[in-house]
Amino acid sequence: MRFQLLGPLALADGPDTVVLQPSKPANLLAALLLHANSPVSAEYLQRAIWGEEQPATARAALQTCVLRLRRLFSKHGVTTSIDAVPGGYRITAEPPTLDLLGFRDRVRRAAGLDRDPEAELCALRDALSLWQGSLLANVRSVVLHRDEVPRLAEERLRAVERVCDLLLALGRCGEALVDLWTATRVHPGHERFHEQLIEALYRSGRQSQALAEYRRVKGFLLEELGVDPSPSLRRLELAVLRGEDLGPAGPVAPRVIRGETVALPAARPVTVPDAAPSTAPDAASVMAPDAASAPDQGVPPVTAQGVSPAQAQGASPVTPQAASGVVAPGPTPVPAQGGPPVLAQGGSPAPAPGATPVAAPVTAAGTTFAPVATPRIEPVPAVPHFTGRAAEAAALTARLTAPPPPGPEDHRPLTVLVSGAPGIGKSALAQHAARLARDAFPAGQLLVRMTRADGEPRPADEVAADVAAALGAAGDGRALLILDDVVDADQVRPLLTLRGEAGAGPGPAVVVTSRMGLGGLIATHGGWVQRLTTFTETESYALLLTALGTERVEAEPRAAHRLAAVCGHFPAALRILTARLLTRPGLRLADAADWLGDDPLARLTLTDSPDHSVSGLFDRALGRLDPRLSEAFTHLAQGPPTLLDDRGPDDDGPVPEAVREQLADAGLLEDGPPGPYRIHDLLRAHARRTARIRDRRTEKV
């Protein structure tokens, strides 16, 4: 059991959380936890509960509140005690049992990692992941919100500020932009955030936006506060106007430990983003096979401009040219989403097919970000550490490299559909096979994202216009399109008649990845289908070997097989697991298997990026369904496996056969045995857990 202060006041036990309703005992608990391990005077507690004007019976009522809290603790199995001390009370807590102490402990540990910017950044992200929303939103105490909440908010702001400094120092300006856009809008008077935002924009090759941001903050300061921007902001504006080289990033930034500001050295300077394009090898990444497959991983393709997958691992940054909203294989303007045509910075050609793409950054937890423009068309990226799927990859590559059929049909694109459950590795397989077959497509290979950052499908006419423009800019020969995360067949049909220049020969080959079966598309347009299932036991073990290293895995082979089994041999789950284990090199695999087995759904998530989670992946998949289908799936998952049995055409049972077929088509039901269908264990557990949480009533104290 742990207490949560960094958001609504709550008690948490594994995946279950009890959010306390506003009440006087909640005020008391918040006041005690804010000063955990220290005596808190009765006078202060009374002011925290009733404000400055207290009733005559406040002292006796305080004792009643303490009694009610102790009863609540006993009811929920909380072993923490509220002790009476001379003049007041004290509650004892440790970093694992109180998120505020956990945050401060992680920030303190990050302070000792100033010689390793990547490690410090990871530690700070881990600390910020503990923030879960508006501070003490359910605590109705004027005193606490006046005296304590601003101090805690300042601790968080200092940590976010340091994170952005580290990102700038590491050349990951695009990733910093994601944090800074929100920070500057939520805290418009915090000039340091504005300074970092302007610097990040300028280092990303977006000089005009940097100057526009300076004018915006200058206007705000004059209108709202009647002051001019700080000298450092004015110096930065002058440097941007002159087009000066800012030099290595990484100014000294303060660190917060228990509310005290401690100045520490800045991160080591690294190459700034006007260097050459990144050529980091695949081995530089530690991500597992789905790493390049944002929609399949349960990660929305929210992409910051100017940051590559290699940068996400601390490698060299991409050039400013790669920051344009659409990356096509030539300098022809391509319309950016919701705006006029744009050209790669300075009129230079965009990266050639196969160059490192702009990728989705990991955002700071506890912060809600506005949607960031996602590159809708980009060269097909390599998949780091692609493991397994040998037969599927070989078959798909052979299909792509086969000569097109002769005759009048040779203008019809070759269509291959890669389908399967969310997180099963569809995008990774398609991109890997495309890279293997790149010599067969001299006009280039393009990844076309078919959904927006919020998961909404893009209209077919919008996609068709973008693809036509990209093909018009392609070179001679045949091109390959990967239409990634297709929602329905209507999105695809207009693209199957597209070609480059008139009379230029066969149209592009098309690989479609989709959670849906898209049988109607195959029936009307033909094509070849590759349906993916979970990894085999051998493939899962090979993934662990590749991601974690032979020495670590082969030292505990049984534990490695247990870990794969707990993950259900599900690629997305294995990828998240390996990422967690890589950040804990001293953790034995046997201990990790025990820890994961206690609550796999809650622990198959990345603490510094809650969007990278199995639960989030499944939530987004179910959110795409018609509500009636989603309810039917929940009913099947909560019931016995016999609900999936085939009872014949005359007995559909509580969930009709047609509905089960639709769920299977959406990748949520797998082929049997036993029976015609089955539900993956992780999906079943998620549906049951979601239903339990939905039905849980808010606890009142």
mmCIF file of C-alpha atoms in Angstrom, residues 91-228:
data_model
loop_
_atom_site.group_PDB
_atom_site.id
_atom_site.type_symbol
_atom_site.label_atom_id
_atom_site.label_comp_id
_atom_site.label_asym_id
_atom_site.label_seq_id
_atom_site.Cartn_x
_atom_site.Cartn_y
_atom_site.Cartn_z
ATOM 1 C CA ILE A 91 3.096 9.762 10.243
ATOM 2 C CA THR A 92 6.013 7.592 9.137
ATOM 3 C CA ALA A 93 6.651 6.890 5.464
ATOM 4 C CA GLU A 94 9.437 5.825 3.126
ATOM 5 C CA PRO A 95 10.062 6.543 -0.602
ATOM 6 C CA PRO A 96 8.320 3.304 -1.676
ATOM 7 C CA THR A 97 5.208 4.146 0.363
ATOM 8 C CA LEU A 98 4.857 7.893 -0.376
ATOM 9 C CA ASP A 99 5.252 9.283 -3.882
ATOM 10 C CA LEU A 100 6.495 12.675 -2.654
ATOM 11 C CA LEU A 101 9.410 11.038 -0.840
ATOM 12 C CA GLY A 102 9.969 8.810 -3.858
ATOM 13 C CA PHE A 103 10.147 11.850 -6.113
ATOM 14 C CA ARG A 104 12.659 13.620 -3.901
ATOM 15 C CA ASP A 105 14.740 10.485 -3.527
ATOM 16 C CA ARG A 106 14.941 10.001 -7.301
ATOM 17 C CA VAL A 107 15.800 13.649 -7.870
ATOM 18 C CA ARG A 108 18.542 13.339 -5.250
ATOM 19 C CA ARG A 109 19.952 10.278 -6.998
ATOM 20 C CA ALA A 110 19.785 12.090 -10.333
ATOM 21 C CA ALA A 111 21.877 14.868 -8.809
ATOM 22 C CA GLY A 112 24.716 12.419 -8.374
ATOM 23 C CA LEU A 113 24.689 11.462 -12.058
ATOM 24 C CA ASP A 114 25.784 14.841 -13.457
ATOM 25 C CA ARG A 115 28.741 13.194 -15.220
ATOM 26 C CA ASP A 116 26.354 10.985 -17.213
ATOM 27 C CA PRO A 117 23.629 13.133 -18.834
ATOM 28 C CA GLU A 118 21.709 10.148 -20.216
ATOM 29 C CA ALA A 119 21.547 8.472 -16.812
ATOM 30 C CA GLU A 120 20.584 11.733 -15.124
ATOM 31 C CA LEU A 121 17.864 12.336 -17.690
ATOM 32 C CA CYS A 122 16.482 8.831 -17.186
ATOM 33 C CA ALA A 123 16.462 9.305 -13.405
ATOM 34 C CA LEU A 124 14.632 12.628 -13.661
ATOM 35 C CA ARG A 125 12.071 11.174 -16.072
ATOM 36 C CA ASP A 126 11.548 8.387 -13.577
ATOM 37 C CA ALA A 127 10.977 10.961 -10.829
ATOM 38 C CA LEU A 128 8.535 13.016 -12.897
ATOM 39 C CA SER A 129 6.534 9.904 -13.745
ATOM 40 C CA LEU A 130 5.220 9.952 -10.164
ATOM 41 C CA TRP A 131 3.199 13.121 -10.823
ATOM 42 C CA GLN A 132 -0.353 12.087 -11.666
ATOM 43 C CA GLY A 133 -2.288 15.304 -12.167
ATOM 44 C CA SER A 134 -3.406 18.423 -10.341
ATOM 45 C CA LEU A 135 -1.869 18.564 -6.870
ATOM 46 C CA LEU A 136 -4.296 17.667 -4.069
ATOM 47 C CA ALA A 137 -7.287 18.317 -6.302
ATOM 48 C CA ASN A 138 -9.578 16.522 -3.840
ATOM 49 C CA VAL A 139 -8.223 18.264 -0.731
ATOM 50 C CA ARG A 140 -10.289 21.315 0.271
ATOM 51 C CA SER A 141 -7.749 23.088 2.449
ATOM 52 C CA VAL A 142 -7.047 26.757 1.790
ATOM 53 C CA VAL A 143 -3.945 26.636 3.989
ATOM 54 C CA LEU A 144 -2.385 23.685 2.157
ATOM 55 C CA HIS A 145 -3.134 25.104 -1.287
ATOM 56 C CA ARG A 146 -1.767 28.474 -0.240
ATOM 57 C CA ASP A 147 1.369 27.359 1.603
ATOM 58 C CA GLU A 148 2.306 23.862 0.421
ATOM 59 C CA VAL A 149 1.095 23.312 -3.138
ATOM 60 C CA PRO A 150 3.143 26.181 -4.670
ATOM 61 C CA ARG A 151 6.292 24.824 -3.034
ATOM 62 C CA LEU A 152 5.696 21.327 -4.413
ATOM 63 C CA ALA A 153 4.856 22.708 -7.845
ATOM 64 C CA GLU A 154 8.157 24.578 -7.821
ATOM 65 C CA GLU A 155 10.042 21.352 -7.126
ATOM 66 C CA ARG A 156 8.452 19.800 -10.189
ATOM 67 C CA LEU A 157 9.173 22.839 -12.361
ATOM 68 C CA ARG A 158 12.838 22.721 -11.388
ATOM 69 C CA ALA A 159 12.998 19.068 -12.398
ATOM 70 C CA VAL A 160 11.262 19.745 -15.745
ATOM 71 C CA GLU A 161 13.631 22.663 -16.325
ATOM 72 C CA ARG A 162 16.621 20.411 -15.729
ATOM 73 C CA VAL A 163 15.201 17.729 -18.043
ATOM 74 C CA CYS A 164 14.913 20.282 -20.839
ATOM 75 C CA ASP A 165 18.471 21.500 -20.194
ATOM 76 C CA LEU A 166 19.728 17.943 -20.520
ATOM 77 C CA LEU A 167 17.755 17.334 -23.708
ATOM 78 C CA LEU A 168 19.204 20.486 -25.252
ATOM 79 C CA ALA A 169 22.701 19.487 -24.161
ATOM 80 C CA LEU A 170 22.240 16.068 -25.756
ATOM 81 C CA GLY A 171 21.039 17.610 -29.010
ATOM 82 C CA ARG A 172 17.529 16.214 -28.619
ATOM 83 C CA CYS A 173 15.804 19.508 -29.306
ATOM 84 C CA GLY A 174 12.697 17.984 -30.836
ATOM 85 C CA GLU A 175 12.060 15.972 -27.698
ATOM 86 C CA ALA A 176 12.593 19.056 -25.546
ATOM 87 C CA LEU A 177 10.023 20.926 -27.623
ATOM 88 C CA VAL A 178 7.301 18.515 -26.543
ATOM 89 C CA ASP A 179 7.850 19.402 -22.887
ATOM 90 C CA LEU A 180 8.425 23.093 -23.528
ATOM 91 C CA TRP A 181 5.328 23.837 -25.591
ATOM 92 C CA THR A 182 3.161 22.835 -22.643
ATOM 93 C CA ALA A 183 5.404 24.285 -19.933
ATOM 94 C CA THR A 184 5.421 27.748 -21.526
ATOM 95 C CA ARG A 185 1.639 27.789 -21.956
ATOM 96 C CA VAL A 186 0.850 26.512 -18.484
ATOM 97 C CA HIS A 187 3.469 28.775 -16.857
ATOM 98 C CA PRO A 188 3.592 31.860 -19.110
ATOM 99 C CA GLY A 189 5.546 33.894 -16.548
ATOM 100 C CA HIS A 190 8.368 31.361 -16.211
ATOM 101 C CA GLU A 191 10.960 32.986 -18.464
ATOM 102 C CA ARG A 192 13.465 30.140 -18.322
ATOM 103 C CA PHE A 193 11.001 27.836 -20.088
ATOM 104 C CA HIS A 194 10.526 30.434 -22.828
ATOM 105 C CA GLU A 195 14.277 30.768 -23.192
ATOM 106 C CA GLN A 196 14.651 27.008 -23.564
ATOM 107 C CA LEU A 197 11.787 26.856 -26.079
ATOM 108 C CA ILE A 198 13.298 29.578 -28.250
ATOM 109 C CA GLU A 199 16.685 27.859 -28.106
ATOM 110 C CA ALA A 200 15.177 24.482 -29.015
ATOM 111 C CA LEU A 201 13.309 25.969 -31.974
ATOM 112 C CA TYR A 202 16.414 27.755 -33.218
ATOM 113 C CA ARG A 203 18.639 24.705 -32.872
ATOM 114 C CA SER A 204 16.004 22.716 -34.808
ATOM 115 C CA GLY A 205 16.352 25.083 -37.753
ATOM 116 C CA ARG A 206 13.081 26.938 -37.072
ATOM 117 C CA GLN A 207 14.380 30.487 -36.808
ATOM 118 C CA SER A 208 11.124 32.220 -37.700
ATOM 119 C CA GLN A 209 9.182 30.275 -35.060
ATOM 120 C CA ALA A 210 11.852 31.087 -32.493
ATOM 121 C CA LEU A 211 11.503 34.803 -33.185
ATOM 122 C CA ALA A 212 7.700 34.560 -33.129
ATOM 123 C CA GLU A 213 7.878 32.891 -29.725
ATOM 124 C CA TYR A 214 10.121 35.683 -28.416
ATOM 125 C CA ARG A 215 7.629 38.306 -29.621
ATOM 126 C CA ARG A 216 4.800 36.402 -27.949
ATOM 127 C CA VAL A 217 6.473 36.208 -24.540
ATOM 128 C CA LYS A 218 7.634 39.813 -24.796
ATOM 129 C CA GLY A 219 4.046 40.919 -25.413
ATOM 130 C CA PHE A 220 2.782 38.866 -22.488
ATOM 131 C CA LEU A 221 5.356 40.289 -20.076
ATOM 132 C CA LEU A 222 4.610 43.863 -21.135
ATOM 133 C CA GLU A 223 0.824 43.523 -21.068
ATOM 134 C CA GLU A 224 0.440 41.390 -17.955
ATOM 135 C CA LEU A 225 3.381 42.442 -15.801
ATOM 136 C CA GLY A 226 4.645 45.688 -17.327
ATOM 137 C CA VAL A 227 8.250 44.422 -17.557
ATOM 138 C CA ASP A 228 10.699 43.691 -20.352
#
